[in-house]
PDB file of C-alpha atoms in Angstrom:
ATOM      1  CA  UNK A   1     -85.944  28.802  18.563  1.00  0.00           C
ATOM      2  CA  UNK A   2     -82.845  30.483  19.028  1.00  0.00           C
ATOM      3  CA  UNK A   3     -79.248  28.771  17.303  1.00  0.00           C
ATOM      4  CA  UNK A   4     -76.356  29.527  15.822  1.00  0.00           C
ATOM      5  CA  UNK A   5     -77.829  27.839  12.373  1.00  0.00           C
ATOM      6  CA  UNK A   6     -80.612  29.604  11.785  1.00  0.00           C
ATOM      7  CA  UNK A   7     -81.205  32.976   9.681  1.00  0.00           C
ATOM      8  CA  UNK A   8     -82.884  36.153  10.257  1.00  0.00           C
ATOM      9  CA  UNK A   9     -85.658  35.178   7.600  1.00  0.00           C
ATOM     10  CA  UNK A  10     -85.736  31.977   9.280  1.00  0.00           C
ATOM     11  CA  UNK A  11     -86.203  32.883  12.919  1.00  0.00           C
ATOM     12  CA  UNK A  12     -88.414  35.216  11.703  1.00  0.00           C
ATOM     13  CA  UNK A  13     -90.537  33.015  10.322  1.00  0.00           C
ATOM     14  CA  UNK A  14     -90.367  30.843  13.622  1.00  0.00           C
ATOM     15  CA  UNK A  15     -92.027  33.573  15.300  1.00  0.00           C
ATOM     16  CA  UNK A  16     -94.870  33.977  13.153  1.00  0.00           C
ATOM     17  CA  UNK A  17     -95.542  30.371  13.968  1.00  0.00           C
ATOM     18  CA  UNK A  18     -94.907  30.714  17.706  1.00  0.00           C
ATOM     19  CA  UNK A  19     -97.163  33.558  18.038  1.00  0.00           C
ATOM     20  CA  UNK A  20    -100.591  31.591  15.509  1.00  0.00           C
ATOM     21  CA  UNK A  21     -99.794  28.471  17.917  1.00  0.00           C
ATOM     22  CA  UNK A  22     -98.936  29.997  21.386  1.00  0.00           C
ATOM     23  CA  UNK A  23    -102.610  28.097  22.346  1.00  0.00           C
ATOM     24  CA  UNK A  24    -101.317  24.580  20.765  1.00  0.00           C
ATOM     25  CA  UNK A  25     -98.242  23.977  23.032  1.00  0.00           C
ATOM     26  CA  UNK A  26     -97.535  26.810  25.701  1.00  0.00           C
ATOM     27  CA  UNK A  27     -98.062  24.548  28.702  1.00  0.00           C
ATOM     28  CA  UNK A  28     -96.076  21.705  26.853  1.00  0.00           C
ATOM     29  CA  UNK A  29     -93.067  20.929  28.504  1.00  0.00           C
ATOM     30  CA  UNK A  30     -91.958  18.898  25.365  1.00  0.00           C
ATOM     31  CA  UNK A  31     -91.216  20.384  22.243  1.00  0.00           C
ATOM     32  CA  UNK A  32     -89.939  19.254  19.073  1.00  0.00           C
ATOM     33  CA  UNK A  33     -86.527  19.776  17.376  1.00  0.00           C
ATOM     34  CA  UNK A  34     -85.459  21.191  13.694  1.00  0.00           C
ATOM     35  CA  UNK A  35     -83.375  18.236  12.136  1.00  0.00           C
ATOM     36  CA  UNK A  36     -81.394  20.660   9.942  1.00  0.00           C
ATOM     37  CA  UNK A  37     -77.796  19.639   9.677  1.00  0.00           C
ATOM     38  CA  UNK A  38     -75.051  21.414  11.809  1.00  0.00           C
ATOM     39  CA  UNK A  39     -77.874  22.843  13.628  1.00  0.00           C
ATOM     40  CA  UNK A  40     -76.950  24.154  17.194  1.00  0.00           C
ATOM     41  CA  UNK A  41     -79.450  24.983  20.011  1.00  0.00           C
ATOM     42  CA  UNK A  42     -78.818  27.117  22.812  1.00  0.00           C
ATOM     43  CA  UNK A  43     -81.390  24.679  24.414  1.00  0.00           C
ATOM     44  CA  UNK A  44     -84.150  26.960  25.038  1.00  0.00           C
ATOM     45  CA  UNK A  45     -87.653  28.090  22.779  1.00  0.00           C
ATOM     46  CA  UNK A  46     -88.185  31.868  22.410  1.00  0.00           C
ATOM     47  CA  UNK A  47     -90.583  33.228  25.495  1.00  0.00           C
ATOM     48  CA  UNK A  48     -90.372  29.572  26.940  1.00  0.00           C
ATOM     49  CA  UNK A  49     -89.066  28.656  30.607  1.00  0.00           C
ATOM     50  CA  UNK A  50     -89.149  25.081  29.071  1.00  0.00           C
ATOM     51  CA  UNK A  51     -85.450  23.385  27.813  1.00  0.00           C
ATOM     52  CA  UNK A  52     -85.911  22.345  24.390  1.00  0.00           C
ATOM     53  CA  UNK A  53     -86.117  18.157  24.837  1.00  0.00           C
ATOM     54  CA  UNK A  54     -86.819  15.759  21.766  1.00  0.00           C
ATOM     55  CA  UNK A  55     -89.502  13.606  21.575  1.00  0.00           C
ATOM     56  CA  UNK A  56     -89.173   9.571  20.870  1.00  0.00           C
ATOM     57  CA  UNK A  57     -89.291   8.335  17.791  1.00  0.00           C
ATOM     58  CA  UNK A  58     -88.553   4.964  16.217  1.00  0.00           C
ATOM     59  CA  UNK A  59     -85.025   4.220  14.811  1.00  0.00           C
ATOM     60  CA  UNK A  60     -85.721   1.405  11.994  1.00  0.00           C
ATOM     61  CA  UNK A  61     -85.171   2.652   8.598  1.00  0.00           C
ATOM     62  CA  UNK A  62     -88.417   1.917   6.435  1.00  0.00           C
ATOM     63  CA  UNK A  63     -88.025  -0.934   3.910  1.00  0.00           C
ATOM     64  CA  UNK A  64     -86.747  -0.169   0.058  1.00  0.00           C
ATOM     65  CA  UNK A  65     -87.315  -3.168  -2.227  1.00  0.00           C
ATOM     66  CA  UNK A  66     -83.819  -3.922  -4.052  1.00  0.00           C
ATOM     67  CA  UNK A  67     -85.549  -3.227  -7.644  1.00  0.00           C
ATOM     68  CA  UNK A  68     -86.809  -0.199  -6.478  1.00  0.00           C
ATOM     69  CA  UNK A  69     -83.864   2.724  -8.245  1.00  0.00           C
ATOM     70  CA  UNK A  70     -82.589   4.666  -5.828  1.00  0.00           C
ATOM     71  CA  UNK A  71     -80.925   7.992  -6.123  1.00  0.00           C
ATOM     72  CA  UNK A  72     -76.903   8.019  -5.225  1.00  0.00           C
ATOM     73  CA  UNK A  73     -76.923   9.050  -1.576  1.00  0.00           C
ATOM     74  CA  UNK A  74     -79.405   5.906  -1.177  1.00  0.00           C
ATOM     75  CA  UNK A  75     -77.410   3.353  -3.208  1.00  0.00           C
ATOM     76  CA  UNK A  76     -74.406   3.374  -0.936  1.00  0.00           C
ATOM     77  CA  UNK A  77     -74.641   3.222   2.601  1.00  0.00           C
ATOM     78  CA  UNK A  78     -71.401   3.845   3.274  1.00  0.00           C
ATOM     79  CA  UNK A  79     -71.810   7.785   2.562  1.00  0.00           C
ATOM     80  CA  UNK A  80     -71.503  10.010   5.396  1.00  0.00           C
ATOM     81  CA  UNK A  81     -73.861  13.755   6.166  1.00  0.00           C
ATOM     82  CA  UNK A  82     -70.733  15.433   5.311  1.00  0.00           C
ATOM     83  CA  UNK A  83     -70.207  13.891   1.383  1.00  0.00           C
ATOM     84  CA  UNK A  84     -68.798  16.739  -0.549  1.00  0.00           C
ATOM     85  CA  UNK A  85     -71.697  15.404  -3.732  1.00  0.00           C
ATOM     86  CA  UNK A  86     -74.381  16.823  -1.560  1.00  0.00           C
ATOM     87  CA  UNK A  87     -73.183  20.462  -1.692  1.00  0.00           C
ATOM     88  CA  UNK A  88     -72.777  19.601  -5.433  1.00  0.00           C
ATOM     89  CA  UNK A  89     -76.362  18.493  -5.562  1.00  0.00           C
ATOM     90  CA  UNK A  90     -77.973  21.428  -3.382  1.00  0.00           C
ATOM     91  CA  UNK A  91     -76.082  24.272  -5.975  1.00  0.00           C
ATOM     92  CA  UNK A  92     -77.143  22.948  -9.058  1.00  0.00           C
ATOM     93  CA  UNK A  93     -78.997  20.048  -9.771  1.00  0.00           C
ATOM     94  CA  UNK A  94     -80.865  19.961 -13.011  1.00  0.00           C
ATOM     95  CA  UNK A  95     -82.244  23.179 -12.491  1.00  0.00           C
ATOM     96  CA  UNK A  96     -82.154  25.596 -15.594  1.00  0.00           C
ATOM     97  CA  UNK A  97     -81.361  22.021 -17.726  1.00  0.00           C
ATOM     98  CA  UNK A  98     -83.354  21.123 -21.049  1.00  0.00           C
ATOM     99  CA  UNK A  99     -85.277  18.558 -20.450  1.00  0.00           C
ATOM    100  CA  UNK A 100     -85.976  15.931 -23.044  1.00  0.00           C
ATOM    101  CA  UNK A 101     -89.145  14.748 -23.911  1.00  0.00           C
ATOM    102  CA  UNK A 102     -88.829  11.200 -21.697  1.00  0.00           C
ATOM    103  CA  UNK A 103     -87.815  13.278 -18.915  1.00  0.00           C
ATOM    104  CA  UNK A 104     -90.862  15.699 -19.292  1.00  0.00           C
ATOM    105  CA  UNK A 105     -92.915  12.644 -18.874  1.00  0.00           C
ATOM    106  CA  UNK A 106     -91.105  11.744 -16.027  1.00  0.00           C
ATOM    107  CA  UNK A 107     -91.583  15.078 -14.327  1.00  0.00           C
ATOM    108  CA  UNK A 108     -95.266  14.555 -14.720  1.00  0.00           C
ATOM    109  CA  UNK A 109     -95.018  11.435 -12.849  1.00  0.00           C
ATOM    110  CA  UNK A 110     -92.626  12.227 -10.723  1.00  0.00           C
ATOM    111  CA  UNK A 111     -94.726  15.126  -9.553  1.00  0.00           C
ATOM    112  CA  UNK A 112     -98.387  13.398  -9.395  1.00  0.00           C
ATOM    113  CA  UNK A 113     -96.789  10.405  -6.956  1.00  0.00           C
ATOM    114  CA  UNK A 114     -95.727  13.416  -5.226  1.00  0.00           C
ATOM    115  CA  UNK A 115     -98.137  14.912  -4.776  1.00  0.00           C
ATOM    116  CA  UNK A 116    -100.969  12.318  -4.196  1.00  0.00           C
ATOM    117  CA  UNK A 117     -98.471  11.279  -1.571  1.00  0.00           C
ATOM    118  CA  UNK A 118     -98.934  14.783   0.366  1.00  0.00           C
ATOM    119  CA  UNK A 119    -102.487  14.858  -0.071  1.00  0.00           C
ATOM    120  CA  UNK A 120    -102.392  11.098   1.627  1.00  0.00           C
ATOM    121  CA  UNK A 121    -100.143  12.905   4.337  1.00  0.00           C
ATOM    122  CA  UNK A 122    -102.947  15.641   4.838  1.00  0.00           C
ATOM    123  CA  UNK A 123    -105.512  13.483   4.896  1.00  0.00           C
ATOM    124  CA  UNK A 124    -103.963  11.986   7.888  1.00  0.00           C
ATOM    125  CA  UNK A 125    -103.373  14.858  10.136  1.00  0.00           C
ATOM    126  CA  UNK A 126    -105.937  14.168  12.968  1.00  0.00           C
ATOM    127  CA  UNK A 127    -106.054  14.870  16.951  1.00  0.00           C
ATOM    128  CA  UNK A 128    -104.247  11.773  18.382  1.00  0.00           C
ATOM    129  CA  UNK A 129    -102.592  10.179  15.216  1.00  0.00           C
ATOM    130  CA  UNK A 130     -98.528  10.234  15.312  1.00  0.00           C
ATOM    131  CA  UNK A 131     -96.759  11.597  12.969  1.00  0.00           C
ATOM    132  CA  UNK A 132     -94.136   8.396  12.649  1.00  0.00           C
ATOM    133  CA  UNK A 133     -97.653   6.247  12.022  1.00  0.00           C
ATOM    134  CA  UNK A 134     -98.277   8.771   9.411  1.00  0.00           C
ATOM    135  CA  UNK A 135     -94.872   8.271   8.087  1.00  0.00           C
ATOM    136  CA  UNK A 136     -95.295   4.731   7.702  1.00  0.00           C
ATOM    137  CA  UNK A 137     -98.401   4.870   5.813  1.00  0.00           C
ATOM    138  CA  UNK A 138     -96.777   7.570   3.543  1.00  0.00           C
ATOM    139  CA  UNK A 139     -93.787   5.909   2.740  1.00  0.00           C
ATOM    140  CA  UNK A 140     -95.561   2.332   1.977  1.00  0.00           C
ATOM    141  CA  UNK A 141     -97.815   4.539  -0.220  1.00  0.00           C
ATOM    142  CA  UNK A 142     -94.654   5.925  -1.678  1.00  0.00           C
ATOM    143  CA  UNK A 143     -92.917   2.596  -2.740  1.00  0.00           C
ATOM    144  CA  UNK A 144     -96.090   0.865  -3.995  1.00  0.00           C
ATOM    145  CA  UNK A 145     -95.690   3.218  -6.843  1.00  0.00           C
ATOM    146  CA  UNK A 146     -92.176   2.062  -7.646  1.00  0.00           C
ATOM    147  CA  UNK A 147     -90.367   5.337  -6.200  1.00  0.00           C
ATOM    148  CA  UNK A 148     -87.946   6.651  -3.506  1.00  0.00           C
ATOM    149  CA  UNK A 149     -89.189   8.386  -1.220  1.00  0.00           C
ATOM    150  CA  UNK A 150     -85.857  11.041  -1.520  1.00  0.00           C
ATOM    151  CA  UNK A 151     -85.932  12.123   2.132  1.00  0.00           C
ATOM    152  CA  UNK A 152     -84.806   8.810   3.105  1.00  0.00           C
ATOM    153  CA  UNK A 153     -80.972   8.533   4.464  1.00  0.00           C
ATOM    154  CA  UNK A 154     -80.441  12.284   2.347  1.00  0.00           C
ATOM    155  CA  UNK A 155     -77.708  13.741   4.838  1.00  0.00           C
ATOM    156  CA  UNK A 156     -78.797  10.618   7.081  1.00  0.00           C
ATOM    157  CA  UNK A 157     -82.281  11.530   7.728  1.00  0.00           C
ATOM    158  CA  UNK A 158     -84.159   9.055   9.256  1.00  0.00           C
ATOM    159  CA  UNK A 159     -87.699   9.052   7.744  1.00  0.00           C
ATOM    160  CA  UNK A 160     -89.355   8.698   4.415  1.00  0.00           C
ATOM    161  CA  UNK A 161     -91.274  12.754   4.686  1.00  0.00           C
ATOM    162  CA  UNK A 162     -90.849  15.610   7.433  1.00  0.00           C
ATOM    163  CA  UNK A 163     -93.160  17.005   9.905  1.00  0.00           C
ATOM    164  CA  UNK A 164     -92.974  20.808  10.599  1.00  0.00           C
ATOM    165  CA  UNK A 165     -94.736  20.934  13.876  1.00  0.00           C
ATOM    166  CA  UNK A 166     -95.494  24.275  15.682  1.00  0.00           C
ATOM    167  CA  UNK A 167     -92.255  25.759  16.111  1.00  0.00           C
ATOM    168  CA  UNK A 168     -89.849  23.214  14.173  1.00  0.00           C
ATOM    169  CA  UNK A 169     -88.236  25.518  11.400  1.00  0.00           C
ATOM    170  CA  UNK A 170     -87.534  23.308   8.833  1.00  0.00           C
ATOM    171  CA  UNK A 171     -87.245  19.361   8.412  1.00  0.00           C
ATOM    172  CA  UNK A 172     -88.830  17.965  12.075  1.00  0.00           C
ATOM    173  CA  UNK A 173     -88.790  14.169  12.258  1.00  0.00           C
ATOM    174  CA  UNK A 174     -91.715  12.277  13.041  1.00  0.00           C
ATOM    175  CA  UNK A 175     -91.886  10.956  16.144  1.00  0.00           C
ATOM    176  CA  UNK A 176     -94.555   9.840  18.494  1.00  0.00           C
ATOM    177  CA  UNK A 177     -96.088  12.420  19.667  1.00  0.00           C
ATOM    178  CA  UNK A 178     -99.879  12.732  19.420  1.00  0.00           C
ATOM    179  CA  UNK A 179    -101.190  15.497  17.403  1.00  0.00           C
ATOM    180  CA  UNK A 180    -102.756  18.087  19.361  1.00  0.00           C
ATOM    181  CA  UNK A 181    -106.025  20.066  17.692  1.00  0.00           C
ATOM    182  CA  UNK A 182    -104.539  23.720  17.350  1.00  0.00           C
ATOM    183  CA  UNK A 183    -100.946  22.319  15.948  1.00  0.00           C
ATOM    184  CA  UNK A 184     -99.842  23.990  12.933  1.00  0.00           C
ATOM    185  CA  UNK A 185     -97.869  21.071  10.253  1.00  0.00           C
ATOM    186  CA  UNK A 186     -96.487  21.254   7.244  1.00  0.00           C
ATOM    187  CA  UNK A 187     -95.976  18.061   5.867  1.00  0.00           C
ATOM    188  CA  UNK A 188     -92.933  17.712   3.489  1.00  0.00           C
ATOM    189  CA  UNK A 189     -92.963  14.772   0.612  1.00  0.00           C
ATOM    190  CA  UNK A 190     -90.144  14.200  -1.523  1.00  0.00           C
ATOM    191  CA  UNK A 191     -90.040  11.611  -4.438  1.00  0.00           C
ATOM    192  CA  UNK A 192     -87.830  10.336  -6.815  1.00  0.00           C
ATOM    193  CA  UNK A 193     -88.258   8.426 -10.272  1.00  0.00           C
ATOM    194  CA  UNK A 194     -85.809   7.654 -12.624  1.00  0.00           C
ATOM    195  CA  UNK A 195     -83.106  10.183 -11.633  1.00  0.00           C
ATOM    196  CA  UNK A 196     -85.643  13.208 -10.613  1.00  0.00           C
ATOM    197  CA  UNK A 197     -86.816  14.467  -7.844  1.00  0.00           C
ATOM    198  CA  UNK A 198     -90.211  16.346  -6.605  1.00  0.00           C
ATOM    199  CA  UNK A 199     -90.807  17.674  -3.313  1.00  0.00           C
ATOM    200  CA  UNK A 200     -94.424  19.209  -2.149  1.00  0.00           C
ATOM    201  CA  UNK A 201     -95.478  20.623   0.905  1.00  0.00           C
ATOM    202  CA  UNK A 202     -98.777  21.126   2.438  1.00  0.00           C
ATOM    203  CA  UNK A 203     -99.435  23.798   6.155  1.00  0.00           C
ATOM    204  CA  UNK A 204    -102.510  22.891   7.598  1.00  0.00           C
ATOM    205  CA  UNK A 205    -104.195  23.654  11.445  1.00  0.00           C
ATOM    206  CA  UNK A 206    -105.388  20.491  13.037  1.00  0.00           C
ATOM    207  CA  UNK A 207    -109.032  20.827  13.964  1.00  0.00           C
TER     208      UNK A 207
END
């Protein structure tokens, strides 16, 4: 996919995935679009005579019970994409802090919901299954455990995990679309429990 947005590494990496799934889509006339923000398309896939077109997907934001704590771009829906905490956020975090010992226990939870939740994702990934139904059952899978699933409204995404179909660099949105056997996904999973966050993701071929 060619845009302003993107890096060499990144483009890069869009062609390795292009060329292992050339079979997958090349006489699809619909292909799907990177969510990243501030993302610009020149409106066209690399080799393709097709415009690059989203595909539908449904616009309700998945339930959050009230009890259920919610990290600070979640609490307040007021908060625009462009909130200067979310640069804050993406520099630093809690990375390279000392974690105490309830927090280490945290982590461990943190990351088995996590990661249970992306092996529920993969374990989804079949020829005619959407990836917004798969959504759904991720993100009800997500909440019966008493966390966030921490894509949710981050930067205003729409969904509770990401779908990085075929060519989609980074972040796709599920939509409904029917898997194809031959697409390459990565499934993204992000979770977050009493003020940390895990994210996991899985690449697997369909069929």
């Amino acid at each position: 996919i060619t845009g302003s947005s993107q890096s060499a590494g990144q483009l890069a990496s869009c062609r390795c995935i292009l060329s292992r799934s050339r079979r997958s889509f090349a006489a699809r006339p619909l292909v799907h679009l990177s969510s990243a923000p501030g993302a610009k398309f020149e409106g066209r896939e690399i080799g393709s005579p097709y415009p690059i077109v989203p595909h539908e997907t449904s616009s309700a934001l998945r339930h959050i019970a009230s009890s259920t704590l919610k990290p600070w771009y979640a609490a307040d829906t007021s908060i625009s994409a462009d909130d200067s905490r979310y640069e804050q956020s993406e520099q630093g975090g809690t990375c390279g802090s000392i974690l105490s010992p309830d927090q280490i226990e945290c982590a461990r939870e943190v990351g088995r919901i996590t990661r249970e939740a992306a092996d529920h994702a993969v374990s989804l990934l079949r020829e005619g299954v959407t990836t917004d139904i798969i959504d759904e059952s991720v993100h009800n899978d997500i909440v019966s455990r008493g966390a966030y699933p921490s894509l949710l409204r981050y930067r205003d995404f729409p969904k509770s995990m990401a779908t990085n179909i075929n060519e989609v660099v980074t972040l796709g949105i599920p939509d409904v679309r029917p898997i194809e056997a031959g697409d390459v996904i990565t499934v993204v999973v992000a979770c977050f429990v009493d003020g940390l966050h895990c994210k996991v993701c899985e690449t697997t071929v369909v069929g």
